[in-house]
Amino acid sequence: MGNLFQKNILRFFTLFGLQILIFNNIPIFGYSLPYVYVLFFIMLPFDIHKTFLLILGFILGILIDFSTNSPGVHASATLAIAFLRPYILAKMAPRQGYDLNSQPMLAYYGFRWFFQYALIIVSIHHTILFFNLSFSFDESLFLIIRAIINIFFTMLLIVLSQYLVYKK
Amino acid sequence: MRNLLIFIVKQHVILLFLLLQIVCISLIVSFNEPQKTHFISSSNAIFARMFSVNQAIGQYFNLATINEQLAEENSRLLKNQIFSRIDTSRIEQTINDTITNVHYEYMVARVINNSIHRTHNYLTLNKGKKHGILPNMAVISSSGIVGVVTNVSEHFSTVMSVLHAQYKVSAKFKNSNYFGSIYWNGNDYRIASLAEIPFHVKFNTGDTLVTNEFSNIYPPNIMIGTIESFNKTDFDNFYSIKVNLSTEFKNLEFVYVVKNLYKEEREQLEALQK
């Protein structure tokens, strides 16, 4: 358990660092940035306490916000996924339930499960994030296209990470 | 109280989520310029919509009055149509005469004393009681209004000029008929002020102001001046407007004293209301 805690702390800082140092600086097609820090929320342990999860969501979001100079924009989106994650996991539980020794990773539950789970989380996060960035429905179509492109790249990186880094 | 505490403990995840989300949204709205403007403008749009709906409803309820006015106007216009007339050439002349009785008589007078640099300025004219001049008659020049007769002697009369700090005259916009009152604030003899014009009235610099008949002194549509400049003040609901007076007080020589032939009749009628 101690090991898992340390791993998650390490992941928190690694992803935060990667996000603000690398991914925030490589816009794809000029305007979409992959938000890989969402992976942190995806890979938190199954049995993490809901309150603690919310606080983590707020802290990581606000840290990203301060580094991109957009207070509240990311925090609002990360809070939403931190709040919804337990419900999503409960809905997607396999018949025999989650094995508490496992983690929500592709290596444990297979590509299909992991992809669906990650896509739901990333989509919710990006929808709220892109709405927060413009704060209006004036250019909804443009916004949706941007969000979809962004979801695609974020998902690509998250799935790749499962094959390259987070092996069993 | 105990139930409230139980509720808070039980639902603390949702409550914490909502609380932090509110913090986030207030951060977004207060620290991000584009989002802030969107937030303000969309709430403005909602209110504007509410007001326009409100106005539309008001218009609907006014339809009855508007219909009545239109019907009245129609009947009046119909009466003037050529097909609703009988050709009575013989008596047309007399009809025309009764329609246009003389309302105002004009007497020419010469300015023999004039001042413009005091705060209470008066003129003296070379006509008096003997020539039919009475107090409260209007004085105009060929270019605009001058003032009102205050005192009359046998051969002379004094005129309180528009350039008198206590003098007020009702004025209206020539193009829109909105009225306000003109007064002089005691500085420049070419500039007067126009008060009581509310913010919804639309006008431009250069618009013409003319007299109306409210005072029962001046004939209508006598030139007063043009709008020089205007601005909104924070502390009341009216524009503060500077008016360029059309009368050149500095070189006045001949003026007209206006006699309103129906003045008594109107005064008597209006006195009944008081």
Coordinates of C-alpha atoms in Angstrom, one line a residue:
Chain A
M1 CA 0.0 0.0 0.0
G2 CA 2.8 2.3 0.9
N3 CA 4.4 1.5 -2.4
L4 CA 1.2 2.4 -4.2
F5 CA 0.9 5.7 -2.4
Q6 CA 4.5 6.6 -3.3
K7 CA 3.9 5.6 -6.9
N8 CA 0.9 7.9 -7.1
I9 CA 2.7 10.8 -5.5
L10 CA 5.5 10.3 -8.0
R11 CA 2.9 10.1 -10.9
F12 CA 1.3 13.4 -9.7
F13 CA 4.5 15.3 -10.0
T14 CA 5.7 13.6 -13.1
L15 CA 2.5 14.3 -15.0
F16 CA 2.3 17.8 -13.7
G17 CA 5.9 18.4 -14.8
L18 CA 5.4 16.8 -18.2
Q19 CA 2.2 18.8 -18.7
I20 CA 3.5 22.3 -17.9
L21 CA 7.0 21.7 -19.3
I22 CA 6.4 19.8 -22.4
F23 CA 2.8 19.2 -23.5
N24 CA 1.6 22.8 -22.9
N25 CA 4.3 23.9 -25.3
I26 CA 3.7 21.7 -28.3
P27 CA 0.4 22.7 -29.8
I28 CA -0.8 20.2 -32.4
F29 CA -2.4 21.9 -35.5
G30 CA -1.7 25.2 -33.9
Y31 CA -4.2 25.1 -31.1
S32 CA -4.8 21.7 -29.5
L33 CA -2.7 20.7 -26.5
P34 CA -2.9 17.1 -25.2
Y35 CA -3.9 17.2 -21.5
V36 CA -2.1 14.1 -20.3
Y37 CA -2.3 15.0 -16.7
V38 CA -5.8 13.5 -16.8
L39 CA -4.0 10.2 -16.6
F40 CA -3.3 10.8 -13.0
F41 CA -7.0 10.7 -12.2
I42 CA -7.5 7.7 -14.4
M43 CA -4.9 5.7 -12.6
L44 CA -5.6 6.5 -9.0
P45 CA -6.4 3.4 -6.8
F46 CA -10.0 2.1 -6.9
D47 CA -10.6 2.5 -3.2
I48 CA -9.4 6.1 -2.8
H49 CA -11.6 8.2 -0.5
K50 CA -14.0 10.5 -2.4
T51 CA -13.2 13.6 -0.3
F52 CA -9.5 13.0 -0.8
L53 CA -10.1 12.5 -4.5
L54 CA -11.9 15.8 -4.8
I55 CA -9.2 17.7 -2.9
L56 CA -6.6 16.1 -5.2
G57 CA -8.6 17.1 -8.2
F58 CA -8.8 20.7 -7.1
I59 CA -5.1 20.9 -6.2
L60 CA -3.8 19.5 -9.5
G61 CA -6.3 21.6 -11.5
I62 CA -5.3 24.8 -9.7
L63 CA -1.6 24.0 -10.1
I64 CA -2.0 23.6 -13.9
D65 CA -4.1 26.8 -13.9
F66 CA -1.4 28.8 -12.2
S67 CA 1.2 27.5 -14.6
T68 CA -1.0 28.5 -17.6
N69 CA -2.3 31.7 -16.1
S70 CA -6.0 30.7 -16.3
P71 CA -7.3 30.5 -12.7
G72 CA -10.2 28.1 -12.3
V73 CA -10.4 26.8 -15.9
H74 CA -8.6 23.5 -15.4
A75 CA -9.6 23.1 -11.7
S76 CA -13.3 23.2 -12.6
A77 CA -12.8 20.3 -15.2
T78 CA -10.5 18.2 -12.9
L79 CA -13.0 18.7 -10.0
A80 CA -15.8 17.4 -12.2
I81 CA -13.9 14.2 -13.2
A82 CA -12.8 13.7 -9.6
F83 CA -16.4 13.9 -8.5
L84 CA -17.7 11.6 -11.3
R85 CA -14.9 9.0 -11.3
P86 CA -16.4 6.8 -8.5
Y87 CA -19.8 6.7 -10.3
I88 CA -18.2 5.8 -13.6
L89 CA -16.1 3.1 -12.0
A90 CA -19.1 1.7 -10.3
K91 CA -21.1 1.6 -13.6
M92 CA -18.2 -0.1 -15.4
A93 CA -17.3 -2.7 -12.8
P94 CA -16.9 -6.2 -14.2
R95 CA -19.2 -8.9 -12.9
Q96 CA -16.9 -10.1 -10.1
G97 CA -16.0 -6.5 -9.0
Y98 CA -12.6 -4.9 -9.0
D99 CA -9.7 -6.7 -7.5
L100 CA -8.3 -4.3 -4.9
N101 CA -4.8 -5.4 -5.5
S102 CA -5.1 -4.3 -9.1
Q103 CA -5.1 -0.7 -10.5
P104 CA -7.3 0.8 -13.2
M105 CA -4.8 0.0 -15.9
L106 CA -4.9 -1.5 -19.4
A107 CA -2.6 -4.3 -18.2
Y108 CA -5.2 -5.5 -15.6
Y109 CA -8.5 -5.0 -17.4
G110 CA -7.7 -5.1 -21.0
F111 CA -7.8 -2.6 -23.9
R112 CA -11.6 -2.5 -24.3
W113 CA -12.4 -1.7 -20.7
F114 CA -9.5 0.8 -20.3
F115 CA -10.2 2.6 -23.5
Q116 CA -13.9 3.1 -22.6
Y117 CA -13.1 4.2 -19.1
A118 CA -10.4 6.6 -20.2
L119 CA -12.5 8.0 -23.1
I120 CA -15.4 8.8 -20.7
I121 CA -13.1 10.6 -18.2
V122 CA -11.2 12.5 -20.9
S123 CA -14.4 13.5 -22.8
I124 CA -16.0 14.9 -19.6
H125 CA -12.8 16.7 -18.7
H126 CA -12.3 18.2 -22.2
T127 CA -15.9 19.2 -22.6
I128 CA -15.9 21.2 -19.4
L129 CA -12.4 22.5 -20.1
F130 CA -13.3 23.8 -23.5
F131 CA -16.5 25.4 -22.3
N132 CA -14.5 27.1 -19.5
L133 CA -12.0 28.4 -22.0
S134 CA -14.5 30.2 -24.1
F135 CA -17.4 30.5 -21.6
S136 CA -20.0 30.9 -24.3
F137 CA -21.9 28.8 -26.8
D138 CA -21.2 31.4 -29.6
E139 CA -19.0 29.2 -31.7
S140 CA -20.2 25.8 -30.5
L141 CA -19.3 23.9 -33.7
F142 CA -15.7 25.2 -33.7
L143 CA -15.5 24.4 -30.0
I144 CA -16.7 20.8 -30.5
I145 CA -14.3 20.2 -33.3
R146 CA -11.4 21.5 -31.3
A147 CA -12.5 19.4 -28.3
I148 CA -12.8 16.2 -30.4
I149 CA -9.3 16.7 -32.0
N150 CA -7.9 17.3 -28.5
I151 CA -9.6 14.3 -27.0
F152 CA -8.1 12.2 -29.8
F153 CA -4.5 13.3 -29.1
T154 CA -4.9 13.0 -25.3
M155 CA -6.4 9.5 -25.7
L156 CA -3.6 8.5 -28.0
L157 CA -0.9 9.5 -25.5
I158 CA -2.8 7.9 -22.6
V159 CA -3.2 4.6 -24.4
L160 CA 0.4 4.7 -25.5
S161 CA 1.5 5.3 -22.0
Q162 CA -0.2 2.1 -21.0
Y163 CA 1.8 0.1 -23.5
L164 CA 5.1 1.8 -23.0
V165 CA 5.3 2.8 -19.3
Y166 CA 2.7 1.3 -17.1
K167 CA 3.2 -2.4 -17.9
K168 CA 2.3 -4.9 -15.3
Chain B
M1 CA -29.6 22.0 13.5
R2 CA -28.7 18.4 14.2
N3 CA -30.5 17.3 11.1
L4 CA -28.5 19.9 9.1
L5 CA -25.3 18.6 10.5
I6 CA -26.3 15.0 9.7
F7 CA -27.1 16.1 6.2
I8 CA -23.8 17.9 5.8
V9 CA -21.8 14.9 7.0
K10 CA -23.8 12.5 4.8
Q11 CA -23.6 14.6 1.7
H12 CA -20.2 16.1 2.3
V13 CA -18.7 14.8 -1.0
I14 CA -21.4 16.6 -3.1
L15 CA -21.3 19.7 -1.0
L16 CA -17.5 19.9 -1.2
F17 CA -17.7 19.4 -4.9
L18 CA -20.2 22.1 -5.3
L19 CA -18.3 24.5 -3.1
L20 CA -15.0 23.9 -4.9
Q21 CA -16.8 24.2 -8.3
I22 CA -18.2 27.6 -7.2
V23 CA -14.7 28.7 -6.2
C24 CA -13.5 27.6 -9.7
I25 CA -16.2 29.4 -11.5
S26 CA -15.7 32.6 -9.6
L27 CA -12.0 32.4 -10.3
I28 CA -12.7 31.9 -14.0
V29 CA -15.1 34.8 -14.1
S30 CA -13.0 37.2 -12.1
F31 CA -9.5 36.5 -13.4
N32 CA -10.0 35.6 -17.1
E33 CA -10.8 38.6 -19.3
P34 CA -12.7 37.0 -22.2
Q35 CA -14.7 34.7 -19.9
K36 CA -15.5 37.7 -17.8
T37 CA -16.9 39.7 -20.7
H38 CA -18.8 36.7 -21.9
F39 CA -20.3 36.3 -18.5
I40 CA -21.3 39.9 -18.2
S41 CA -22.6 40.2 -21.8
S42 CA -24.7 37.0 -21.7
S43 CA -26.3 38.1 -18.4
N44 CA -27.0 41.4 -20.1
A45 CA -28.5 39.7 -23.1
I46 CA -30.8 37.8 -20.8
F47 CA -32.0 41.0 -19.2
A48 CA -32.3 42.8 -22.5
R49 CA -34.6 40.0 -23.7
M50 CA -36.7 40.2 -20.6
F51 CA -37.1 43.9 -21.1
S52 CA -38.1 43.6 -24.8
V53 CA -40.7 40.9 -23.9
N54 CA -42.0 43.3 -21.3
Q55 CA -42.2 46.1 -23.8
A56 CA -43.9 43.9 -26.3
I57 CA -46.6 43.0 -23.8
G58 CA -47.0 46.7 -23.0
Q59 CA -47.5 47.5 -26.6
Y60 CA -50.1 44.9 -26.9
F61 CA -52.1 46.4 -24.1
N62 CA -51.8 49.9 -25.8
L63 CA -53.3 48.6 -29.0
A64 CA -56.8 49.8 -28.1
T65 CA -55.6 53.4 -27.6
I66 CA -53.5 53.3 -30.7
N67 CA -56.3 51.9 -32.8
E68 CA -58.6 54.7 -31.6
Q69 CA -56.0 57.3 -32.4
L70 CA -55.5 55.9 -35.9
A71 CA -59.2 55.8 -36.5
E72 CA -59.5 59.4 -35.5
E73 CA -56.6 60.3 -37.7
N74 CA -58.2 58.4 -40.6
S75 CA -61.5 60.2 -40.2
R76 CA -59.7 63.5 -40.1
L77 CA -57.7 62.7 -43.2
L78 CA -60.8 61.5 -45.0
K79 CA -62.6 64.7 -44.3
N80 CA -59.8 66.6 -46.1
Q81 CA -60.0 64.3 -49.2
I82 CA -61.3 66.0 -52.3
F83 CA -64.1 63.5 -52.7
S84 CA -65.6 64.4 -49.4
R85 CA -65.9 68.0 -50.4
I86 CA -68.7 69.9 -52.1
D87 CA -67.7 72.6 -54.4
T88 CA -69.0 75.9 -52.9
S89 CA -66.7 78.3 -54.6
R90 CA -68.8 81.3 -53.6
I91 CA -68.3 81.0 -49.8
E92 CA -64.8 79.5 -49.8
Q93 CA -63.3 82.9 -49.2
T94 CA -65.2 83.5 -46.0
I95 CA -64.4 80.0 -44.7
N96 CA -60.8 80.7 -45.2
D97 CA -61.1 83.9 -43.3
T98 CA -62.6 82.3 -40.3
I99 CA -59.9 79.7 -40.3
T100 CA -57.1 82.1 -40.3
N101 CA -57.8 84.9 -37.9
V102 CA -54.9 86.9 -36.8
H103 CA -53.4 85.3 -33.7
Y104 CA -50.2 87.4 -33.2
E105 CA -49.5 91.0 -34.0
Y106 CA -45.9 92.3 -34.4
M107 CA -44.8 95.8 -33.6
V108 CA -41.4 96.9 -34.5
A109 CA -39.3 98.7 -31.9
R110 CA -35.7 99.9 -31.6
V111 CA -33.3 98.9 -28.9
I112 CA -32.1 102.1 -27.2
N113 CA -30.3 100.5 -24.2
N114 CA -28.8 97.0 -23.9
S115 CA -26.6 95.1 -21.6
I116 CA -25.1 91.6 -21.9
H117 CA -22.3 91.5 -19.3
R118 CA -24.3 91.4 -16.1
T119 CA -26.1 88.4 -14.6
H120 CA -29.4 90.2 -14.9
N121 CA -29.6 91.8 -18.3
Y122 CA -32.3 94.2 -19.5
L123 CA -33.0 96.0 -22.8
T124 CA -34.9 99.2 -23.2
L125 CA -37.1 99.8 -26.2
N126 CA -38.3 103.0 -27.7
K127 CA -42.0 102.0 -27.7
G128 CA -44.4 102.1 -24.7
K129 CA -48.0 102.1 -23.5
K130 CA -48.9 104.6 -26.1
H131 CA -48.0 102.2 -28.8
G132 CA -49.9 99.4 -27.3
I133 CA -47.1 97.5 -25.5
L134 CA -48.1 95.8 -22.3
P135 CA -46.1 93.7 -19.7
N136 CA -45.5 90.0 -20.5
M137 CA -45.4 90.5 -24.3
A138 CA -42.7 88.5 -26.1
V139 CA -39.9 90.2 -27.8
I140 CA -38.2 88.5 -30.8
S141 CA -35.7 89.6 -33.4
S142 CA -35.3 88.4 -37.0
S143 CA -32.8 85.8 -35.8
G144 CA -34.5 84.5 -32.6
I145 CA -36.0 85.2 -29.3
V146 CA -35.0 88.2 -27.2
G147 CA -37.0 88.2 -24.0
V148 CA -40.2 89.4 -22.4
V149 CA -41.5 92.9 -21.6
T150 CA -41.4 93.6 -17.8
N151 CA -42.2 97.3 -17.3
V152 CA -43.9 99.8 -19.5
S153 CA -43.9 103.6 -19.4
E154 CA -45.8 106.0 -21.7
H155 CA -43.1 106.0 -24.4
F156 CA -40.6 103.3 -23.4
S157 CA -40.5 99.7 -22.2
T158 CA -38.0 97.5 -20.5
V159 CA -37.4 93.9 -21.6
M160 CA -36.0 91.1 -19.5
S161 CA -33.6 89.5 -21.8
V162 CA -33.0 85.8 -22.2
L163 CA -29.6 86.7 -20.7
H164 CA -31.2 87.0 -17.2
A165 CA -30.3 84.5 -14.6
Q166 CA -33.9 84.1 -13.5
Y167 CA -35.4 83.9 -16.9
K168 CA -36.7 80.6 -18.2
V169 CA -38.3 79.8 -21.5
S170 CA -39.9 76.6 -22.7
A171 CA -38.2 75.2 -25.8
K172 CA -38.7 72.2 -28.0
F173 CA -36.7 70.3 -30.6
K174 CA -37.8 71.3 -34.1
N175 CA -37.6 67.7 -35.4
S176 CA -38.9 65.7 -32.5
N177 CA -41.1 68.0 -30.4
Y178 CA -39.5 67.0 -27.1
F179 CA -39.5 70.0 -24.8
G180 CA -37.3 71.3 -22.0
S181 CA -36.5 74.7 -20.6
I182 CA -33.8 77.2 -21.6
Y183 CA -32.0 79.2 -19.1
W184 CA -28.9 81.3 -19.0
N185 CA -26.2 80.5 -16.5
G186 CA -24.6 83.9 -16.5
N187 CA -21.3 83.4 -18.3
D188 CA -21.1 83.6 -22.1
Y189 CA -23.8 85.8 -23.8
R190 CA -23.9 83.3 -26.8
I191 CA -24.4 80.1 -24.8
A192 CA -27.5 79.1 -22.8
S193 CA -28.4 75.8 -21.2
L194 CA -31.2 73.4 -21.9
A195 CA -32.6 71.4 -19.0
E196 CA -35.1 68.6 -18.5
I197 CA -34.2 66.5 -21.6
P198 CA -34.3 62.9 -20.4
F199 CA -31.7 60.3 -21.6
H200 CA -34.0 58.5 -24.0
V201 CA -34.4 61.5 -26.3
K202 CA -32.2 61.2 -29.4
F203 CA -30.6 64.3 -30.8
N204 CA -27.4 65.6 -32.2
T205 CA -25.2 68.6 -32.0
G206 CA -26.5 71.2 -34.4
D207 CA -30.2 70.3 -33.9
T208 CA -32.5 73.3 -33.8
L209 CA -34.5 74.4 -30.8
V210 CA -37.6 76.5 -31.3
T211 CA -40.3 78.0 -29.0
N212 CA -43.5 76.3 -28.2
E213 CA -46.8 77.8 -27.0
F214 CA -46.6 76.6 -23.4
S215 CA -45.7 80.0 -22.1
N216 CA -48.7 81.7 -23.8
I217 CA -46.2 84.4 -24.6
Y218 CA -44.1 83.4 -27.6
P219 CA -45.6 82.4 -31.0
P220 CA -44.6 78.8 -31.8
N221 CA -41.6 77.8 -33.9
I222 CA -39.5 80.9 -33.3
M223 CA -35.8 80.0 -33.5
I224 CA -34.0 79.9 -30.1
G225 CA -30.7 78.3 -31.1
T226 CA -28.8 75.1 -31.9
I227 CA -27.3 72.4 -29.8
E228 CA -23.6 73.2 -29.2
S229 CA -22.7 70.2 -27.0
F230 CA -24.2 67.8 -24.5
N231 CA -23.2 65.3 -22.0
K232 CA -24.7 62.9 -19.5
T233 CA -24.3 63.7 -15.8
D234 CA -24.0 61.0 -13.2
F235 CA -26.2 62.7 -10.6
D236 CA -29.5 63.1 -12.3
N237 CA -31.6 61.7 -15.1
F238 CA -31.3 64.6 -17.6
Y239 CA -28.8 65.6 -20.2
S240 CA -26.8 68.7 -19.5
I241 CA -27.0 70.6 -22.8
K242 CA -25.2 73.7 -24.1
V243 CA -27.2 75.8 -26.6
N244 CA -25.8 78.2 -29.1
L245 CA -28.3 81.1 -29.0
S246 CA -29.3 82.3 -32.5
T247 CA -29.9 85.8 -31.5
E248 CA -26.8 88.0 -31.5
F249 CA -27.4 90.1 -28.4
K250 CA -24.3 92.2 -28.9
N251 CA -25.6 94.0 -31.9
L252 CA -29.4 94.0 -31.5
E253 CA -31.1 97.0 -33.1
F254 CA -34.6 96.3 -34.3
V255 CA -36.8 93.9 -32.5
Y256 CA -40.5 92.9 -32.7
V257 CA -42.9 93.0 -29.8
V258 CA -45.4 90.2 -30.1
K259 CA -49.0 90.8 -29.1
N260 CA -51.0 87.6 -28.6
L261 CA -54.6 88.4 -29.4
Y262 CA -56.0 85.3 -27.7
K263 CA -54.0 85.5 -24.6
E264 CA -56.8 86.5 -22.2
E265 CA -59.1 83.9 -23.5
R266 CA -56.6 81.1 -22.9
E267 CA -55.6 82.5 -19.5
Q268 CA -59.2 82.6 -18.4
L269 CA -59.8 79.1 -19.6
E270 CA -56.7 77.8 -17.9
A271 CA -57.4 79.7 -14.7
L272 CA -60.5 77.5 -14.3
Q273 CA -58.3 74.5 -13.7
K274 CA -56.6 76.2 -10.7

